[in-house]
mmCIF file of C-alpha atoms in Angstrom:
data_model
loop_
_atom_site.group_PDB
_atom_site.id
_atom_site.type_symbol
_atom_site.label_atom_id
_atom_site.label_comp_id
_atom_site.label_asym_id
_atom_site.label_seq_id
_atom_site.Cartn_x
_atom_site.Cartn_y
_atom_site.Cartn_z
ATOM 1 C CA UNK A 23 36.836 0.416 6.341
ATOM 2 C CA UNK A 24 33.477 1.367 7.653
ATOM 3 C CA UNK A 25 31.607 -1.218 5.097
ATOM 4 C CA UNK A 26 34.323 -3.932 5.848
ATOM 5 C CA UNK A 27 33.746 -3.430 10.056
ATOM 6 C CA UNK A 28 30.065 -2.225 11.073
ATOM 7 C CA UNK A 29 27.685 -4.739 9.884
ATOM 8 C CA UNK A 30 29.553 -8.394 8.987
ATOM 9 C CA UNK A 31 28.323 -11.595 9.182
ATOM 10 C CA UNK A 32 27.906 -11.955 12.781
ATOM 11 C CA UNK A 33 25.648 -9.004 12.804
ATOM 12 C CA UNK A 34 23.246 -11.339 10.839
ATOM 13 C CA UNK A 35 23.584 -14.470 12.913
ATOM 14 C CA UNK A 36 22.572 -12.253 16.199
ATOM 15 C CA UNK A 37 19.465 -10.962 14.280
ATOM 16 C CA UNK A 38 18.694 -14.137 13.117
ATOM 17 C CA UNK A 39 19.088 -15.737 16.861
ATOM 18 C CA UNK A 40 16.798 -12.825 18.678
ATOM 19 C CA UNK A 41 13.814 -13.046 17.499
ATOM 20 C CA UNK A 42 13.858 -10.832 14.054
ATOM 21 C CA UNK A 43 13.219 -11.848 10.663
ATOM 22 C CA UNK A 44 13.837 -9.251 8.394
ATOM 23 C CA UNK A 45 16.267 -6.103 7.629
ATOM 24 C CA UNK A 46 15.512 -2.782 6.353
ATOM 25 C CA UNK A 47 18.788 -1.939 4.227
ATOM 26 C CA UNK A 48 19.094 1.673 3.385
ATOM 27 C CA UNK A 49 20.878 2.834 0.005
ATOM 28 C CA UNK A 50 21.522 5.473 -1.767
ATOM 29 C CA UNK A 51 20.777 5.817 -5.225
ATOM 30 C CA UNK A 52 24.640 6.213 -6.529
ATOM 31 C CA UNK A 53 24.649 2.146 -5.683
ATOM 32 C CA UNK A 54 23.193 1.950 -9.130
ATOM 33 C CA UNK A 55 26.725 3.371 -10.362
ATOM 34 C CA UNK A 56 28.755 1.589 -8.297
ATOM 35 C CA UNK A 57 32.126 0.604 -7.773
ATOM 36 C CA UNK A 58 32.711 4.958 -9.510
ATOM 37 C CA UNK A 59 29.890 6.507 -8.104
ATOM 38 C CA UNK A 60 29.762 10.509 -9.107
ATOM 39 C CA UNK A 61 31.830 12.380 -6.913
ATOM 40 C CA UNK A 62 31.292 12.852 -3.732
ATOM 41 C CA UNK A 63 29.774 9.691 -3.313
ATOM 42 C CA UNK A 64 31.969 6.815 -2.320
ATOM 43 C CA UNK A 65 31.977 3.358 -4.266
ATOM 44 C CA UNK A 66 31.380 0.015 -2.112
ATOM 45 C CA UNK A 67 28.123 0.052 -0.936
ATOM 46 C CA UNK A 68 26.872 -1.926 -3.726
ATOM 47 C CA UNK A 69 29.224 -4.736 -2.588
ATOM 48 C CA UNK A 70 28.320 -4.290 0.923
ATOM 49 C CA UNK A 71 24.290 -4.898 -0.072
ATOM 50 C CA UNK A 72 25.664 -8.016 -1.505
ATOM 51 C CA UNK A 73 27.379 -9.304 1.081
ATOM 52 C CA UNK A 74 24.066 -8.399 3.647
ATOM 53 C CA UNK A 75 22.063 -10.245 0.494
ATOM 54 C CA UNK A 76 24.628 -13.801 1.243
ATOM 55 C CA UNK A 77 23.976 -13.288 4.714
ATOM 56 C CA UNK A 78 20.540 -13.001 4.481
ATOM 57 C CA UNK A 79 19.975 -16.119 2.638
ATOM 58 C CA UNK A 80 22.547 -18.133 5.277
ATOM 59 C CA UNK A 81 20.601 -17.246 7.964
ATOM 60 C CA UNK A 82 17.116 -17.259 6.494
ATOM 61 C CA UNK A 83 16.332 -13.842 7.285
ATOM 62 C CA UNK A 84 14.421 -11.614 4.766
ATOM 63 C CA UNK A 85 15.784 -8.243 2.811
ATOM 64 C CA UNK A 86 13.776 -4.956 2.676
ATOM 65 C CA UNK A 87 15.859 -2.789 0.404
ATOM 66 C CA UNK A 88 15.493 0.862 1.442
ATOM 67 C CA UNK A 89 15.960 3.418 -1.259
ATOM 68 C CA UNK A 90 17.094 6.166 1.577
ATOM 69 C CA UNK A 91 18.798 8.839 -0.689
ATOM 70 C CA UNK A 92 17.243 9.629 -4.294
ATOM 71 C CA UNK A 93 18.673 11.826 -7.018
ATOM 72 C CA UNK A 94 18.398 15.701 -5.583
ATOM 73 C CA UNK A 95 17.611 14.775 -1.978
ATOM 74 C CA UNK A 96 13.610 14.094 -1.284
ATOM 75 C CA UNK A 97 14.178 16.202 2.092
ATOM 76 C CA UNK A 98 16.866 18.108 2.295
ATOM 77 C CA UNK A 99 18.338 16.293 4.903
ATOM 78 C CA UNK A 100 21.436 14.458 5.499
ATOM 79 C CA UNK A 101 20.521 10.939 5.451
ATOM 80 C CA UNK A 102 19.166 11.375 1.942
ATOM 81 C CA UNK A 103 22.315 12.665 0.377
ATOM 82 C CA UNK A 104 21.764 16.541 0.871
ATOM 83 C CA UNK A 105 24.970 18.559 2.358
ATOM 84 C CA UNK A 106 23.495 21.737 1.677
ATOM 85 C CA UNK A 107 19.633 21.400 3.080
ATOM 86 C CA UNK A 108 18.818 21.487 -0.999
ATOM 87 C CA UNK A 109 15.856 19.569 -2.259
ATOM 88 C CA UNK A 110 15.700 19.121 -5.681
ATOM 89 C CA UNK A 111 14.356 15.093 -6.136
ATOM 90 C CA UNK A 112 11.300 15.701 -7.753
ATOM 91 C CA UNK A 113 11.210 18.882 -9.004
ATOM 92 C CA UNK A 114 12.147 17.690 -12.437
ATOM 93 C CA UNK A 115 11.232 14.825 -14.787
ATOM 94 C CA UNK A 116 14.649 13.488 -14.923
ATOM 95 C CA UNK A 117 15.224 13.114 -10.784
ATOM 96 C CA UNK A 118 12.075 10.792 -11.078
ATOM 97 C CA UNK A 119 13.147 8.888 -14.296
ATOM 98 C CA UNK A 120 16.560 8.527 -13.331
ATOM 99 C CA UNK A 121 15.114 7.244 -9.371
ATOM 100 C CA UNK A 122 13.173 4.427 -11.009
ATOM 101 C CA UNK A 123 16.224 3.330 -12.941
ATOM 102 C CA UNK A 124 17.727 2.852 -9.525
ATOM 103 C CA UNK A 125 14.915 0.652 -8.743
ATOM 104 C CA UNK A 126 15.193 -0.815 -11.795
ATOM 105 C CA UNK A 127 18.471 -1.910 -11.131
ATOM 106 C CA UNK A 128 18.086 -3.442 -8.486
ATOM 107 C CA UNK A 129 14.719 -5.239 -8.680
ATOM 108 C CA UNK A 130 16.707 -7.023 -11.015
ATOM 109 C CA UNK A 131 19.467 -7.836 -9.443
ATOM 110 C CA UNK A 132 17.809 -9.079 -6.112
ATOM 111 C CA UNK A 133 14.981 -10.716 -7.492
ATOM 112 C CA UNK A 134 16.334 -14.388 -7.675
ATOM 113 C CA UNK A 135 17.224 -14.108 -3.788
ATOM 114 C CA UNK A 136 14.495 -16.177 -1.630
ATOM 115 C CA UNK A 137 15.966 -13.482 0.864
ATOM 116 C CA UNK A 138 14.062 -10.404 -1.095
ATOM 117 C CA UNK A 139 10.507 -9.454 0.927
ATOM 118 C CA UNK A 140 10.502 -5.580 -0.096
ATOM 119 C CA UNK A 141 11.732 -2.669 -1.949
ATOM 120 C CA UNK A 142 10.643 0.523 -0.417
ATOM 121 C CA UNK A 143 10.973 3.085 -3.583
ATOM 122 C CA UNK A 144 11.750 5.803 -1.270
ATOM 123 C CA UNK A 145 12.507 6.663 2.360
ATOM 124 C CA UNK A 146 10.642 10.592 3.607
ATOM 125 C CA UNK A 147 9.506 12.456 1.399
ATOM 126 C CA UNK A 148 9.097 15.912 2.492
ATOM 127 C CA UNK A 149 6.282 17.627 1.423
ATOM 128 C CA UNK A 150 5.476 20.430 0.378
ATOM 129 C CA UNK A 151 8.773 20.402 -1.492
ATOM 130 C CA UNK A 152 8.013 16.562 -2.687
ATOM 131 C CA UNK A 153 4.292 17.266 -4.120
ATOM 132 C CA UNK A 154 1.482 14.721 -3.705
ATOM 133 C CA UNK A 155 2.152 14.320 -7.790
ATOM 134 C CA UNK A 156 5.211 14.165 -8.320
ATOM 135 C CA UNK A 157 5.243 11.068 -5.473
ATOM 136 C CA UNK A 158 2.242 9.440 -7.133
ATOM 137 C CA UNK A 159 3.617 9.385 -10.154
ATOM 138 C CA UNK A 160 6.916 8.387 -8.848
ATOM 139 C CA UNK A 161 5.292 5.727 -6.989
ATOM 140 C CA UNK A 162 3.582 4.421 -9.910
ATOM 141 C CA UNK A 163 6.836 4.307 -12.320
ATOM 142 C CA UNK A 164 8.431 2.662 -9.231
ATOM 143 C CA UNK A 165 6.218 -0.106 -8.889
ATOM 144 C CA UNK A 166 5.700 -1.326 -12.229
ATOM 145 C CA UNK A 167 9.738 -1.147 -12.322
ATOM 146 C CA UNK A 168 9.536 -3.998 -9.275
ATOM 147 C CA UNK A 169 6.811 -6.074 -11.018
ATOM 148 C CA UNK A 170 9.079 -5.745 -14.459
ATOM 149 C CA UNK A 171 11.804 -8.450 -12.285
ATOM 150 C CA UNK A 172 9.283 -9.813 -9.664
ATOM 151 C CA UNK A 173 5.487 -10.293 -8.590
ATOM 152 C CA UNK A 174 6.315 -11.957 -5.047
ATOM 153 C CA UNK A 175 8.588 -8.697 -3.585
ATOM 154 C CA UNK A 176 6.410 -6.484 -1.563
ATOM 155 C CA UNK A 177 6.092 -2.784 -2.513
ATOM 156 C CA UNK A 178 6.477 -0.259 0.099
ATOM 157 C CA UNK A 179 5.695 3.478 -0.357
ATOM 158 C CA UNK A 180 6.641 5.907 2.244
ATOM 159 C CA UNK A 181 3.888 8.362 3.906
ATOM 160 C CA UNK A 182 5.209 11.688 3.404
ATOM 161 C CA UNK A 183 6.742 14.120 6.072
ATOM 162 C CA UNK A 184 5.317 17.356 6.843
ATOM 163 C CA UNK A 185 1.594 18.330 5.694
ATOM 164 C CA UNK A 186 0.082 15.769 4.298
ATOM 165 C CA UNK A 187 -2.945 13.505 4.823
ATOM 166 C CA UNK A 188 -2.310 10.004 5.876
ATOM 167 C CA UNK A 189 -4.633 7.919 3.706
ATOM 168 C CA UNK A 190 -3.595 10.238 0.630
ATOM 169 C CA UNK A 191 -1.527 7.063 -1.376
ATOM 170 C CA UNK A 192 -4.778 4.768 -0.641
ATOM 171 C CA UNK A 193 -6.113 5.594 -3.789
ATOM 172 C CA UNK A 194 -3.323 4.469 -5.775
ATOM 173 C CA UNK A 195 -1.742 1.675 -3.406
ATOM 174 C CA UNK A 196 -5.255 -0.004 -3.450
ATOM 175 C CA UNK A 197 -4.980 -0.858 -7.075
ATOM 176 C CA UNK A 198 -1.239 -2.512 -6.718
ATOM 177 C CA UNK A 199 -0.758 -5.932 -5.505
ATOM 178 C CA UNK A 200 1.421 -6.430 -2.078
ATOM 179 C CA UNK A 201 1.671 -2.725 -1.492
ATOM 180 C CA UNK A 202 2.341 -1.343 1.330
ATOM 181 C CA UNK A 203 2.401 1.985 3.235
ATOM 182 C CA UNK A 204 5.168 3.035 5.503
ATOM 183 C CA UNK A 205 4.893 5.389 8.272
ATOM 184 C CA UNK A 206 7.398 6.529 10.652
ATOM 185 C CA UNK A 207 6.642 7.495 14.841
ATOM 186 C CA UNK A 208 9.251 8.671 16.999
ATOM 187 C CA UNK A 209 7.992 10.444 20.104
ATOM 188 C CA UNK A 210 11.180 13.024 19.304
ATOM 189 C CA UNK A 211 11.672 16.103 16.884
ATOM 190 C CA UNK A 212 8.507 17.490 17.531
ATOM 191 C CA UNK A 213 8.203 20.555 20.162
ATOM 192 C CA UNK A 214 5.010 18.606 21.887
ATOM 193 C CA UNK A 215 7.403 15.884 23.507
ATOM 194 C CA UNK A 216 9.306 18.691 25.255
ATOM 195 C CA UNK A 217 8.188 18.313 28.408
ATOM 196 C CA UNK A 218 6.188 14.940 28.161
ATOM 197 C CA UNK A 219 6.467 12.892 31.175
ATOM 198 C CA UNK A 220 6.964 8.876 31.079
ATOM 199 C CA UNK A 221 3.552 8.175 31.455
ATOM 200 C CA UNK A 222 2.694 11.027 28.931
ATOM 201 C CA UNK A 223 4.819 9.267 26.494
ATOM 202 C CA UNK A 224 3.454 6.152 27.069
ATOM 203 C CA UNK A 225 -0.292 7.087 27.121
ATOM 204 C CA UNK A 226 0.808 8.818 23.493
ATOM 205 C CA UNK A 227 1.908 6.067 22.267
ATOM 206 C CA UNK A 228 -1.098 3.645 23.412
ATOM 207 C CA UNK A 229 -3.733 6.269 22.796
ATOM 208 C CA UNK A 230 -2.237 8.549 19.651
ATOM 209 C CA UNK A 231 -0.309 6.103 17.663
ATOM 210 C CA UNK A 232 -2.435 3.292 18.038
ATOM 211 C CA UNK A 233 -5.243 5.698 16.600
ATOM 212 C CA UNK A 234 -2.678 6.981 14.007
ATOM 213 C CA UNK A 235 -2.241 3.270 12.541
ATOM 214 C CA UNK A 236 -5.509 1.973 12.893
ATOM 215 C CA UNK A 237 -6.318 4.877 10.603
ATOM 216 C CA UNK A 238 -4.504 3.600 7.828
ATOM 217 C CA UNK A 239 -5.055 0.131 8.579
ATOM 218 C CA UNK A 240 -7.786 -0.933 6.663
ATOM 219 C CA UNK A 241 -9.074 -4.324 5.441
ATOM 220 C CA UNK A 242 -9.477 -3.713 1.665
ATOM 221 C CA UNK A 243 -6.067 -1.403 1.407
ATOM 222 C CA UNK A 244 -2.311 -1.606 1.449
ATOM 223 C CA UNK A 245 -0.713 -3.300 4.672
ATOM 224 C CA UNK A 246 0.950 -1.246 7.041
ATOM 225 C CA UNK A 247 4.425 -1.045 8.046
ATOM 226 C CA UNK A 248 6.042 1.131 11.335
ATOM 227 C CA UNK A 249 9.478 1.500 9.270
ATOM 228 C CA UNK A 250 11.222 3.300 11.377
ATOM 229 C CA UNK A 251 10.470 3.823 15.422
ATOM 230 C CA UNK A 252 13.107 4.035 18.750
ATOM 231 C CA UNK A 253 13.011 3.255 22.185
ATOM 232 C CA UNK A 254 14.231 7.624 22.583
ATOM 233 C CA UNK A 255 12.570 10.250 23.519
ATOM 234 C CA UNK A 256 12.842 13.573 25.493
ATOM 235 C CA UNK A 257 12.846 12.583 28.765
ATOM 236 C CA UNK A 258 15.867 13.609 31.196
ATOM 237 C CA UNK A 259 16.895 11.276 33.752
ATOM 238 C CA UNK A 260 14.466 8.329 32.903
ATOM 239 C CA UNK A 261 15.733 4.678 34.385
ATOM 240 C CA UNK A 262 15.913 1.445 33.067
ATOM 241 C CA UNK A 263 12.255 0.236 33.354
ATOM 242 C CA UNK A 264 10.878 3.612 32.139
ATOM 243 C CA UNK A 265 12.648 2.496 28.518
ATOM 244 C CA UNK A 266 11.709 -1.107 28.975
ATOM 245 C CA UNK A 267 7.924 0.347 29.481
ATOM 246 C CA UNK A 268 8.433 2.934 26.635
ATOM 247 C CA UNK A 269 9.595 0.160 24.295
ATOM 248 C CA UNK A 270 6.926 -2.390 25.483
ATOM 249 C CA UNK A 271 4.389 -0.397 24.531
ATOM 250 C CA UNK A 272 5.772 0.528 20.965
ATOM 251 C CA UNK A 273 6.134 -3.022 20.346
ATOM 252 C CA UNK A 274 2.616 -3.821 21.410
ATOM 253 C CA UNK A 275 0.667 -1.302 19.505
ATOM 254 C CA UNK A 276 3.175 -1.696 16.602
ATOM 255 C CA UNK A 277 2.955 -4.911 16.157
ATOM 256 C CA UNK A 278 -0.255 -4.769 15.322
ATOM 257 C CA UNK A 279 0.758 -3.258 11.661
ATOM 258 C CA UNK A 280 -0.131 -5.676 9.221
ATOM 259 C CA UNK A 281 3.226 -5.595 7.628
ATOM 260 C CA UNK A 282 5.275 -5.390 10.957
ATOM 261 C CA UNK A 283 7.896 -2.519 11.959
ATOM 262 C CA UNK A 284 11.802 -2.339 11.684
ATOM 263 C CA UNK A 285 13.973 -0.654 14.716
ATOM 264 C CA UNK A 286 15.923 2.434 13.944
ATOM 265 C CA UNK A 287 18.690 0.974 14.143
ATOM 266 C CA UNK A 288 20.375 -2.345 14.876
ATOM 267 C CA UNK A 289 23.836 -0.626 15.630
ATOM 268 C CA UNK A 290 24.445 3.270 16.952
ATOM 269 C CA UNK A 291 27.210 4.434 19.222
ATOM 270 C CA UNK A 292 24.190 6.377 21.185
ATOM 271 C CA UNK A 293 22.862 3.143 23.145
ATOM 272 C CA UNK A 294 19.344 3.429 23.006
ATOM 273 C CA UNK A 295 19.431 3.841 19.186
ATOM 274 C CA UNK A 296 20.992 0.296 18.985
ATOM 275 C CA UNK A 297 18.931 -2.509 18.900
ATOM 276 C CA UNK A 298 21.680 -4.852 19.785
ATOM 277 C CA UNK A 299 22.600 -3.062 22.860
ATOM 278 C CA UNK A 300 19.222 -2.637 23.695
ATOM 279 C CA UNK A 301 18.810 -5.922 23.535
ATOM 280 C CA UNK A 302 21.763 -7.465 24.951
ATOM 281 C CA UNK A 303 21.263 -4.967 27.905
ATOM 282 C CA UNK A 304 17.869 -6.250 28.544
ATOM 283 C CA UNK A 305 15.797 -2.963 27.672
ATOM 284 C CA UNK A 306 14.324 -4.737 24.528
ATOM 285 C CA UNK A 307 12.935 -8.670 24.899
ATOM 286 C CA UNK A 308 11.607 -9.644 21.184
#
């Protein structure tokens, strides 16, 4: 019922009139099982990825397949598949082999679509729990499994979460052909945007984040991509034009990634998360 009701066609006619060109699909990696997915997974979404794929092409918008949930959980968290808090994706030979499988599956599938720009090989890793190595290597067995179906699909490779250093996939991504790295900034979930004011916010996100991307822009490396930002953050009691300034200023210093950024996310009952109500309320003007 939910696949048949939340996103349908019109969804991809309003994207397509407003000023967007792409959309970042998330999956999970019992799509590559579908319609019996193992238990308790629930069969469908692979029809539902076709159906956005049909769209897609109708409305000449392009398809960034987002491998969200891999084999084990790469965080723990629920998005990726993990009721328990249990990360396991990684850990063992067969989580990674059986992850670029998925990819596998559906590099080939998708590669005939004009609509296919990207296939992101997977969305957070958590480190320290998802090592440095075990990602590289991942990464590596991921991207030859894209090139295997297609050499025009961009390749995008998530920074990690937690420690980490963010140029730490240049050495590898530098050697692949349309790579690209994907960091996420939400000025949420951290304990320093507390008690941030609106200005605070917005001087963060002019002053820190444009620093954090030009770092890992560079001429001679992978592009950039802001996968995943929101016009949210911690502030109680902010008005209209303090979220039209916050998002402003996201778009203006993320829009300077060389691969572009995608909005977290086009439809959520909590308004500010939805792109379409942002926009058809007049917070958001693309």
């Amino acid at each position: 019922e939910h696949w048949r009701t939340f996103i349908v066609e019109e969804d991809f006619k309003f994207i397509s009139q407003n000023g967007l060109n792409a959309v970042r699909i998330p999956v999970g990696w019992w799509i590559a099982s579908d319609p019996t997915p193992p238990p308790p997974f629930v069969g469908g979404s692979l029809q539902a990825l076709d159906n956005a794929f049909q769209w897609a092409e109708k409305y000449g918008l392009k398809v960034i397949i987002d491998l969200h949930a891999a084999p084990g959980s790469q965080n723990g968290w629920e998005h990726s598949g993990s009721r328990d808090s249990s990360q396991e994706w990684g850990k063992t030979d067969e989580t990674i082999t059986q992850t670029v499988a998925v990819i596998d599956f559906l590099a080939s599938r998708y590669a005939k679509s004009p609509s296919l720009y990207a296939v992101e090989l997977i969305n957070e890793p958590l480190s320290p729990g998802a090592t440095l190595s075990s990602v590289i290597e991942y990464y590596k067995a991921g991207y030859a499994a894209v090139r295997r179906h297609t050499s025009t699909a961009f390749v995008v490779m998530s920074n990690r979460l937690g420690p980490m250093k963010p140029r730490e996939l240049f050495p590898m991504a530098s050697g692949f052909k349309r790579s690209v790295i994907d960091v996420h900034y939400y000025n949420l979930f951290e304990d320093m945007f507390n008690n941030m004011t609106v200005q605070q916010n917005i001087d963060f996100v002019y002053n820190n984040r444009s620093s954090q991307l030009n770092y890992v822009t560079t001429s001679n490396g992978p592009l950039t991509f802001v996968g995943e930002w929101v016009a949210e953050w911690q502030v109680v009691g902010a008005g209209k034009e303090d979220y039209q300034r916050l998002a402003e200023a996201q778009m203006e210093v993320y829009g300077r990634a060389s691969f572009g950024w995608a909005y977290w996310t086009l439809k959520n009952v909590r308004k500010h998360w939805s792109l379409e109500w942002m926009i058809n309320n007049g917070y958001i003007k693309l």
